[in-house]
PDB file of C-alpha atoms in Angstrom:
ATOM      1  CA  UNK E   1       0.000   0.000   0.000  1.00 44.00           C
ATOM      2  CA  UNK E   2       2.793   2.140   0.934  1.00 48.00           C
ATOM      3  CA  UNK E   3       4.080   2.089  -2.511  1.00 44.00           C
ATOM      4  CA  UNK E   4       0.981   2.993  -4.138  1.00 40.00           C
ATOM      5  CA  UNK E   5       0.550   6.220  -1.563  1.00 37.00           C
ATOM      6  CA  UNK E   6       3.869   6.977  -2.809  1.00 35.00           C
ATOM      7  CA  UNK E   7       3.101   7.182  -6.406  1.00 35.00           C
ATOM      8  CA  UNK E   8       0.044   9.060  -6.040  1.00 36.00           C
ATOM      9  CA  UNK E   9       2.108  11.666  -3.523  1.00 35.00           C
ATOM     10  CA  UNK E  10       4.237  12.047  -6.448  1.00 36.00           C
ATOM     11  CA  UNK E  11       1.795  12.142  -9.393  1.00 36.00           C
ATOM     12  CA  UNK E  12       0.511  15.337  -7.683  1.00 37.00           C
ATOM     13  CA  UNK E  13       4.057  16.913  -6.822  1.00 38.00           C
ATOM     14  CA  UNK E  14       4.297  16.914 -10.860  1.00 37.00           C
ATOM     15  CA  UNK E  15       3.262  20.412 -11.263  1.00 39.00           C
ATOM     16  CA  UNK E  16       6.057  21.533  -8.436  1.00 38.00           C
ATOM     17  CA  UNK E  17       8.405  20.545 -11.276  1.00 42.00           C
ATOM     18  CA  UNK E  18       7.528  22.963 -13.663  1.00 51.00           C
ATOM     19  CA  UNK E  19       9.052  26.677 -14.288  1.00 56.00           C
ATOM     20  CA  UNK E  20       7.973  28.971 -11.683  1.00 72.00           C
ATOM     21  CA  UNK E  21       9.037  32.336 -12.084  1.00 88.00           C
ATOM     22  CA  UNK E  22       8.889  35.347 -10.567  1.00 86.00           C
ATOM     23  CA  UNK E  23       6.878  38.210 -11.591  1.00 88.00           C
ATOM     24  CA  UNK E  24       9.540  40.375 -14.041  1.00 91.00           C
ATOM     25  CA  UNK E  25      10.114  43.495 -12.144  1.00 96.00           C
ATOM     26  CA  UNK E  26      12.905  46.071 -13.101  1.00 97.00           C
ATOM     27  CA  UNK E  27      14.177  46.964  -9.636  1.00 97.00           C
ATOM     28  CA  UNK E  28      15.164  43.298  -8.913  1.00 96.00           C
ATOM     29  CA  UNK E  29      16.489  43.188 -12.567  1.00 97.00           C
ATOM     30  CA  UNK E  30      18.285  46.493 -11.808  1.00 97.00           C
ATOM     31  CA  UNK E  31      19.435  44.567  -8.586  1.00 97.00           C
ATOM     32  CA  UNK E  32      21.106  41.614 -10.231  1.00 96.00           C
ATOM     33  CA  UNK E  33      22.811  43.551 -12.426  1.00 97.00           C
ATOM     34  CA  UNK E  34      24.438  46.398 -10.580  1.00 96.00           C
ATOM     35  CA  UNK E  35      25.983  43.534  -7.817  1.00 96.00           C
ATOM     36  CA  UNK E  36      26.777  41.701 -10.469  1.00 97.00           C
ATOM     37  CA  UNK E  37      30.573  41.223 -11.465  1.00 96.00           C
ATOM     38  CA  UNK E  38      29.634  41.708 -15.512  1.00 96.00           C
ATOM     39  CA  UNK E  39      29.114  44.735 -16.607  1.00 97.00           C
ATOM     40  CA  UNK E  40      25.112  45.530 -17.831  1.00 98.00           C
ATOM     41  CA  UNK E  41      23.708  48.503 -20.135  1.00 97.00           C
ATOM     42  CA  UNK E  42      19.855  49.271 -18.141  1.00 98.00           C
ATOM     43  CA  UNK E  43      18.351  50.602 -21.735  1.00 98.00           C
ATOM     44  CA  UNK E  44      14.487  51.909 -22.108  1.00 98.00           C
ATOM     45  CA  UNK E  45      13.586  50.720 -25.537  1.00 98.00           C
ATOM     46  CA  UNK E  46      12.610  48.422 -27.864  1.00 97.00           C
ATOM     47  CA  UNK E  47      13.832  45.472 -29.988  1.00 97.00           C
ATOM     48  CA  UNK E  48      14.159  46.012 -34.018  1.00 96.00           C
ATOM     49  CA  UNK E  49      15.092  43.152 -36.075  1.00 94.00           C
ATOM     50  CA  UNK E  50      15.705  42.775 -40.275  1.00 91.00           C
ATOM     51  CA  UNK E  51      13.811  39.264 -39.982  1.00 90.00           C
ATOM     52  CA  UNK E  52      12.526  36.888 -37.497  1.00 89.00           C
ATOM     53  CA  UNK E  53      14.201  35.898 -34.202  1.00 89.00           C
ATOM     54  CA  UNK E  54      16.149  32.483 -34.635  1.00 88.00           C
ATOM     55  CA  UNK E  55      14.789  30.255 -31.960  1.00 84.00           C
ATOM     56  CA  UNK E  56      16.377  27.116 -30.399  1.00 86.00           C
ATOM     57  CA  UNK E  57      15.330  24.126 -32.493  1.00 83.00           C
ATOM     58  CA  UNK E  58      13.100  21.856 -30.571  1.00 79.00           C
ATOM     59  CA  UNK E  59      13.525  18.022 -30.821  1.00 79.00           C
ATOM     60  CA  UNK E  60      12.066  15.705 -32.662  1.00 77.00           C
ATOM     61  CA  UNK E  61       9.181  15.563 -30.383  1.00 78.00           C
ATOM     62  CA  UNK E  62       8.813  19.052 -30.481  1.00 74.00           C
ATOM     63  CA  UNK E  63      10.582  19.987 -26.926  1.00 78.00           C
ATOM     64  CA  UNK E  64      13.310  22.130 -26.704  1.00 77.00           C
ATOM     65  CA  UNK E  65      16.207  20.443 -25.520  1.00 79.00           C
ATOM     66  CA  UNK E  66      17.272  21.957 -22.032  1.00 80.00           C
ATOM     67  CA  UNK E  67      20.031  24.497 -22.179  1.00 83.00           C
ATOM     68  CA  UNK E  68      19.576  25.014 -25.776  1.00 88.00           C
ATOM     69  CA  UNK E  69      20.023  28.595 -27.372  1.00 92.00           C
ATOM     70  CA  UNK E  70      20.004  30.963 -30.710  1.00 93.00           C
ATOM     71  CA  UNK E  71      21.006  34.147 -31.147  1.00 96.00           C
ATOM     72  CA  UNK E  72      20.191  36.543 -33.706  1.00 96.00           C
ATOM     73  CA  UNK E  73      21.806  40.167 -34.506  1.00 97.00           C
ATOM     74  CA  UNK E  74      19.299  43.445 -33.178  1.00 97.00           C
ATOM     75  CA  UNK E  75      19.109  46.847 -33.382  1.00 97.00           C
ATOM     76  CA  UNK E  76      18.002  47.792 -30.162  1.00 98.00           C
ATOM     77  CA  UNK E  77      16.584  51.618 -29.819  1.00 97.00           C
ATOM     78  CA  UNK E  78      15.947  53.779 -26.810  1.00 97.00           C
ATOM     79  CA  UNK E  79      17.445  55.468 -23.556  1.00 98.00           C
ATOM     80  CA  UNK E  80      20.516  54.443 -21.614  1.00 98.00           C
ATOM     81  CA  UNK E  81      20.171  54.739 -17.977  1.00 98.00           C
ATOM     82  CA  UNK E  82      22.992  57.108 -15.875  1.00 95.00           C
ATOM     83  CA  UNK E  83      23.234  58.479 -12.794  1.00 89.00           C
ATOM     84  CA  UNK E  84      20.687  61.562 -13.846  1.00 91.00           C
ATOM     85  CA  UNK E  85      17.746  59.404 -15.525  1.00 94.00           C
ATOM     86  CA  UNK E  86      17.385  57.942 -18.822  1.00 97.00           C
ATOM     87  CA  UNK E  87      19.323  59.802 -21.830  1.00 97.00           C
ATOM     88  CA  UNK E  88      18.655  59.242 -25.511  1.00 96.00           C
ATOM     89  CA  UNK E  89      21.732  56.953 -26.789  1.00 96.00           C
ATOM     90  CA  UNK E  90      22.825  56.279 -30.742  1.00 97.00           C
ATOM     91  CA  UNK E  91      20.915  52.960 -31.506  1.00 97.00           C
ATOM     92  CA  UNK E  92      23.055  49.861 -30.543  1.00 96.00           C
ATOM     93  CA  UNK E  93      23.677  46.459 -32.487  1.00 97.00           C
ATOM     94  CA  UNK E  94      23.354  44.241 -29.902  1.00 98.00           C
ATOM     95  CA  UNK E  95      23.090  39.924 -30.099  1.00 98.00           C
ATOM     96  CA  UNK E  96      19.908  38.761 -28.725  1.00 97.00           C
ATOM     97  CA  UNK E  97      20.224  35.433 -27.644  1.00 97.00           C
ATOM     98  CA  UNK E  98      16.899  33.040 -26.579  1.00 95.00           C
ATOM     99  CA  UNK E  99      17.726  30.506 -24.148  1.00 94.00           C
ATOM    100  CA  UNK E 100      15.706  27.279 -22.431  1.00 91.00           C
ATOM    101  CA  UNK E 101      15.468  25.882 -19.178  1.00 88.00           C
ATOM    102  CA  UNK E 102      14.151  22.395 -19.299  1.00 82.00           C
ATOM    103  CA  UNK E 103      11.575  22.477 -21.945  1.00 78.00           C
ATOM    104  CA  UNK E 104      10.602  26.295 -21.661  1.00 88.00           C
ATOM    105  CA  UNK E 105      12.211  28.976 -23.664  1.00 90.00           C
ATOM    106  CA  UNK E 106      12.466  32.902 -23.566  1.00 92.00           C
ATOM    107  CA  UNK E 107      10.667  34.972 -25.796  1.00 92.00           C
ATOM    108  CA  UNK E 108      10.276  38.612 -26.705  1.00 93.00           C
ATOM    109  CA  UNK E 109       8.720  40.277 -29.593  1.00 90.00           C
ATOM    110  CA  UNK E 110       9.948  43.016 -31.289  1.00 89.00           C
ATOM    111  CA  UNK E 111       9.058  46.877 -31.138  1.00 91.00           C
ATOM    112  CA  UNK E 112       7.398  46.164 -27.368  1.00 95.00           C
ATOM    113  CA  UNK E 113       8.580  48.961 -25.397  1.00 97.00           C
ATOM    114  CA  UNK E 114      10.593  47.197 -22.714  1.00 98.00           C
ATOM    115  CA  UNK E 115      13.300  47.757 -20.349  1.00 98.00           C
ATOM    116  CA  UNK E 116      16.313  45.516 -20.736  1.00 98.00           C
ATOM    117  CA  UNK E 117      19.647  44.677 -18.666  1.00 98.00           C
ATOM    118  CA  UNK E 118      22.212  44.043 -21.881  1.00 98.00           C
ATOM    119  CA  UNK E 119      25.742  42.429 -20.815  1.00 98.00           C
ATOM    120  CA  UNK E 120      28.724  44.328 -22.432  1.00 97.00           C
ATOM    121  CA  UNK E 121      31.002  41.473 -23.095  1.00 97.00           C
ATOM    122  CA  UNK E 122      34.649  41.286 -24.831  1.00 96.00           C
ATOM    123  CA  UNK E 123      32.417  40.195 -27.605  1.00 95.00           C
ATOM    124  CA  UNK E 124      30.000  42.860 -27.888  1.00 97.00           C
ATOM    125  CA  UNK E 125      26.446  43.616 -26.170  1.00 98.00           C
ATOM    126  CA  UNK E 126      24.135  40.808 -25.558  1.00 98.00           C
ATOM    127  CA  UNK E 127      20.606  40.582 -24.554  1.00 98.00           C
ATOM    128  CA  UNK E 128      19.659  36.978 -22.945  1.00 97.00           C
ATOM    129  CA  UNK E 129      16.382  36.506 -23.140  1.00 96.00           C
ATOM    130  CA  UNK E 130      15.340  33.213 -21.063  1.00 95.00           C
ATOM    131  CA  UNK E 131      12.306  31.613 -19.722  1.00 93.00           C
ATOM    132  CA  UNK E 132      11.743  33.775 -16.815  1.00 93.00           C
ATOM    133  CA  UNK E 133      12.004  37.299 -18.319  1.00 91.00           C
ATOM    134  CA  UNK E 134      15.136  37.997 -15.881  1.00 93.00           C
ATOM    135  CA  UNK E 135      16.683  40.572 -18.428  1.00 97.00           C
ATOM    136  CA  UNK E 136      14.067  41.964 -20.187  1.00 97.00           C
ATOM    137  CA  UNK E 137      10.683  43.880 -18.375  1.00 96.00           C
ATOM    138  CA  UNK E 138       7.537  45.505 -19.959  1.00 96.00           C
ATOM    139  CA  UNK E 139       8.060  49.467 -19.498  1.00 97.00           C
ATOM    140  CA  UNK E 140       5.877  50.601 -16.778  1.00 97.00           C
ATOM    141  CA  UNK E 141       5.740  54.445 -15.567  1.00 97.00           C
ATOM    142  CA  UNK E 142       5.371  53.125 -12.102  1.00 97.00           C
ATOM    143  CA  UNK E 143       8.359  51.171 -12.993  1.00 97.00           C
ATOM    144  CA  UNK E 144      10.587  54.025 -14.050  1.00 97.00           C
ATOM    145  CA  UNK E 145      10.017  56.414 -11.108  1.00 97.00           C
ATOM    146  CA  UNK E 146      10.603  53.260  -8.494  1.00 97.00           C
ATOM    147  CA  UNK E 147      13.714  52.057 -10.674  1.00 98.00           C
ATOM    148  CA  UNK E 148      15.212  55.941 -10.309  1.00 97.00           C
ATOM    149  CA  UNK E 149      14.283  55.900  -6.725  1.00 97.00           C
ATOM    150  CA  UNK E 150      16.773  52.797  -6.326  1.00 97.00           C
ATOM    151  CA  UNK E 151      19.166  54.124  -8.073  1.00 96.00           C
ATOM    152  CA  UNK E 152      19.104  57.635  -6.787  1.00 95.00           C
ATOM    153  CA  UNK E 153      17.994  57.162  -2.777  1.00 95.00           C
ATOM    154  CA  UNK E 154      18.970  53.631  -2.421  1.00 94.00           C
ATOM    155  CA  UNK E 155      14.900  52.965  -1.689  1.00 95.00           C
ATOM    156  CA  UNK E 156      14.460  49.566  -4.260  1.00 96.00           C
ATOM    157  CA  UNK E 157      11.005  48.717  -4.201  1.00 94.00           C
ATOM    158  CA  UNK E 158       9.425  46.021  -5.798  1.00 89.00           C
ATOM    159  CA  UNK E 159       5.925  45.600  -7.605  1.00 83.00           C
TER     160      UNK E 159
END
Protein backbone atom coordinates (compact mmCIF):
# COMPACT_ATOMS: atom_id res chain seq x y z
CA UNK A 1 0.00 0.00 0.00
CA UNK A 2 2.79 2.14 0.93
CA UNK A 3 4.08 2.09 -2.51
CA UNK A 4 0.98 2.99 -4.14
CA UNK A 5 0.55 6.22 -1.56
CA UNK A 6 3.87 6.98 -2.81
CA UNK A 7 3.10 7.18 -6.41
CA UNK A 8 0.04 9.06 -6.04
CA UNK A 9 2.11 11.67 -3.52
CA UNK A 10 4.24 12.05 -6.45
CA UNK A 11 1.80 12.14 -9.39
CA UNK A 12 0.51 15.34 -7.68
CA UNK A 13 4.06 16.91 -6.82
CA UNK A 14 4.30 16.91 -10.86
CA UNK A 15 3.26 20.41 -11.26
CA UNK A 16 6.06 21.53 -8.44
CA UNK A 17 8.41 20.55 -11.28
CA UNK A 18 7.53 22.96 -13.66
CA UNK A 19 9.05 26.68 -14.29
CA UNK A 20 7.97 28.97 -11.68
CA UNK A 21 9.04 32.34 -12.08
CA UNK A 22 8.89 35.35 -10.57
CA UNK A 23 6.88 38.21 -11.59
CA UNK A 24 9.54 40.37 -14.04
CA UNK A 25 10.11 43.50 -12.14
CA UNK A 26 12.91 46.07 -13.10
CA UNK A 27 14.18 46.96 -9.64
CA UNK A 28 15.16 43.30 -8.91
CA UNK A 29 16.49 43.19 -12.57
CA UNK A 30 18.29 46.49 -11.81
CA UNK A 31 19.43 44.57 -8.59
CA UNK A 32 21.11 41.61 -10.23
CA UNK A 33 22.81 43.55 -12.43
CA UNK A 34 24.44 46.40 -10.58
CA UNK A 35 25.98 43.53 -7.82
CA UNK A 36 26.78 41.70 -10.47
CA UNK A 37 30.57 41.22 -11.47
CA UNK A 38 29.63 41.71 -15.51
CA UNK A 39 29.11 44.73 -16.61
CA UNK A 40 25.11 45.53 -17.83
CA UNK A 41 23.71 48.50 -20.14
CA UNK A 42 19.86 49.27 -18.14
CA UNK A 43 18.35 50.60 -21.73
CA UNK A 44 14.49 51.91 -22.11
CA UNK A 45 13.59 50.72 -25.54
CA UNK A 46 12.61 48.42 -27.86
CA UNK A 47 13.83 45.47 -29.99
CA UNK A 48 14.16 46.01 -34.02
CA UNK A 49 15.09 43.15 -36.07
CA UNK A 50 15.70 42.77 -40.27
CA UNK A 51 13.81 39.26 -39.98
CA UNK A 52 12.53 36.89 -37.50
CA UNK A 53 14.20 35.90 -34.20
CA UNK A 54 16.15 32.48 -34.64
CA UNK A 55 14.79 30.26 -31.96
CA UNK A 56 16.38 27.12 -30.40
CA UNK A 57 15.33 24.13 -32.49
CA UNK A 58 13.10 21.86 -30.57
CA UNK A 59 13.52 18.02 -30.82
CA UNK A 60 12.07 15.71 -32.66
CA UNK A 61 9.18 15.56 -30.38
CA UNK A 62 8.81 19.05 -30.48
CA UNK A 63 10.58 19.99 -26.93
CA UNK A 64 13.31 22.13 -26.70
CA UNK A 65 16.21 20.44 -25.52
CA UNK A 66 17.27 21.96 -22.03
CA UNK A 67 20.03 24.50 -22.18
CA UNK A 68 19.58 25.01 -25.78
CA UNK A 69 20.02 28.59 -27.37
CA UNK A 70 20.00 30.96 -30.71
CA UNK A 71 21.01 34.15 -31.15
CA UNK A 72 20.19 36.54 -33.71
CA UNK A 73 21.81 40.17 -34.51
CA UNK A 74 19.30 43.45 -33.18
CA UNK A 75 19.11 46.85 -33.38
CA UNK A 76 18.00 47.79 -30.16
CA UNK A 77 16.58 51.62 -29.82
CA UNK A 78 15.95 53.78 -26.81
CA UNK A 79 17.44 55.47 -23.56
CA UNK A 80 20.52 54.44 -21.61
CA UNK A 81 20.17 54.74 -17.98
CA UNK A 82 22.99 57.11 -15.87
CA UNK A 83 23.23 58.48 -12.79
CA UNK A 84 20.69 61.56 -13.85
CA UNK A 85 17.75 59.40 -15.53
CA UNK A 86 17.38 57.94 -18.82
CA UNK A 87 19.32 59.80 -21.83
CA UNK A 88 18.65 59.24 -25.51
CA UNK A 89 21.73 56.95 -26.79
CA UNK A 90 22.83 56.28 -30.74
CA UNK A 91 20.91 52.96 -31.51
CA UNK A 92 23.05 49.86 -30.54
CA UNK A 93 23.68 46.46 -32.49
CA UNK A 94 23.35 44.24 -29.90
CA UNK A 95 23.09 39.92 -30.10
CA UNK A 96 19.91 38.76 -28.73
CA UNK A 97 20.22 35.43 -27.64
CA UNK A 98 16.90 33.04 -26.58
CA UNK A 99 17.73 30.51 -24.15
CA UNK A 100 15.71 27.28 -22.43
CA UNK A 101 15.47 25.88 -19.18
CA UNK A 102 14.15 22.39 -19.30
CA UNK A 103 11.57 22.48 -21.95
CA UNK A 104 10.60 26.30 -21.66
CA UNK A 105 12.21 28.98 -23.66
CA UNK A 106 12.47 32.90 -23.57
CA UNK A 107 10.67 34.97 -25.80
CA UNK A 108 10.28 38.61 -26.71
CA UNK A 109 8.72 40.28 -29.59
CA UNK A 110 9.95 43.02 -31.29
CA UNK A 111 9.06 46.88 -31.14
CA UNK A 112 7.40 46.16 -27.37
CA UNK A 113 8.58 48.96 -25.40
CA UNK A 114 10.59 47.20 -22.71
CA UNK A 115 13.30 47.76 -20.35
CA UNK A 116 16.31 45.52 -20.74
CA UNK A 117 19.65 44.68 -18.67
CA UNK A 118 22.21 44.04 -21.88
CA UNK A 119 25.74 42.43 -20.81
CA UNK A 120 28.72 44.33 -22.43
CA UNK A 121 31.00 41.47 -23.10
CA UNK A 122 34.65 41.29 -24.83
CA UNK A 123 32.42 40.20 -27.60
CA UNK A 124 30.00 42.86 -27.89
CA UNK A 125 26.45 43.62 -26.17
CA UNK A 126 24.14 40.81 -25.56
CA UNK A 127 20.61 40.58 -24.55
CA UNK A 128 19.66 36.98 -22.95
CA UNK A 129 16.38 36.51 -23.14
CA UNK A 130 15.34 33.21 -21.06
CA UNK A 131 12.31 31.61 -19.72
CA UNK A 132 11.74 33.77 -16.82
CA UNK A 133 12.00 37.30 -18.32
CA UNK A 134 15.14 38.00 -15.88
CA UNK A 135 16.68 40.57 -18.43
CA UNK A 136 14.07 41.96 -20.19
CA UNK A 137 10.68 43.88 -18.38
CA UNK A 138 7.54 45.51 -19.96
CA UNK A 139 8.06 49.47 -19.50
CA UNK A 140 5.88 50.60 -16.78
CA UNK A 141 5.74 54.45 -15.57
CA UNK A 142 5.37 53.13 -12.10
CA UNK A 143 8.36 51.17 -12.99
CA UNK A 144 10.59 54.02 -14.05
CA UNK A 145 10.02 56.41 -11.11
CA UNK A 146 10.60 53.26 -8.49
CA UNK A 147 13.71 52.06 -10.67
CA UNK A 148 15.21 55.94 -10.31
CA UNK A 149 14.28 55.90 -6.72
CA UNK A 150 16.77 52.80 -6.33
CA UNK A 151 19.17 54.12 -8.07
CA UNK A 152 19.10 57.64 -6.79
CA UNK A 153 17.99 57.16 -2.78
CA UNK A 154 18.97 53.63 -2.42
CA UNK A 155 14.90 52.96 -1.69
CA UNK A 156 14.46 49.57 -4.26
CA UNK A 157 11.01 48.72 -4.20
CA UNK A 158 9.43 46.02 -5.80
CA UNK A 159 5.93 45.60 -7.61
Amino acid sequence: MRPLLYLALLTLAAPAWSLSCLRPDIVDTYERARDAKEGFWIIHGAIRADGPLAGPQPDADGRNKDGASASTRVRVLGRGLRTDGFHSIPPQDVTLTITCLAHWCGSVAPDQDLFMAIEVKPTGPELVIDPCSSRVVPYTKDGETRLLRCLRDGVCERE
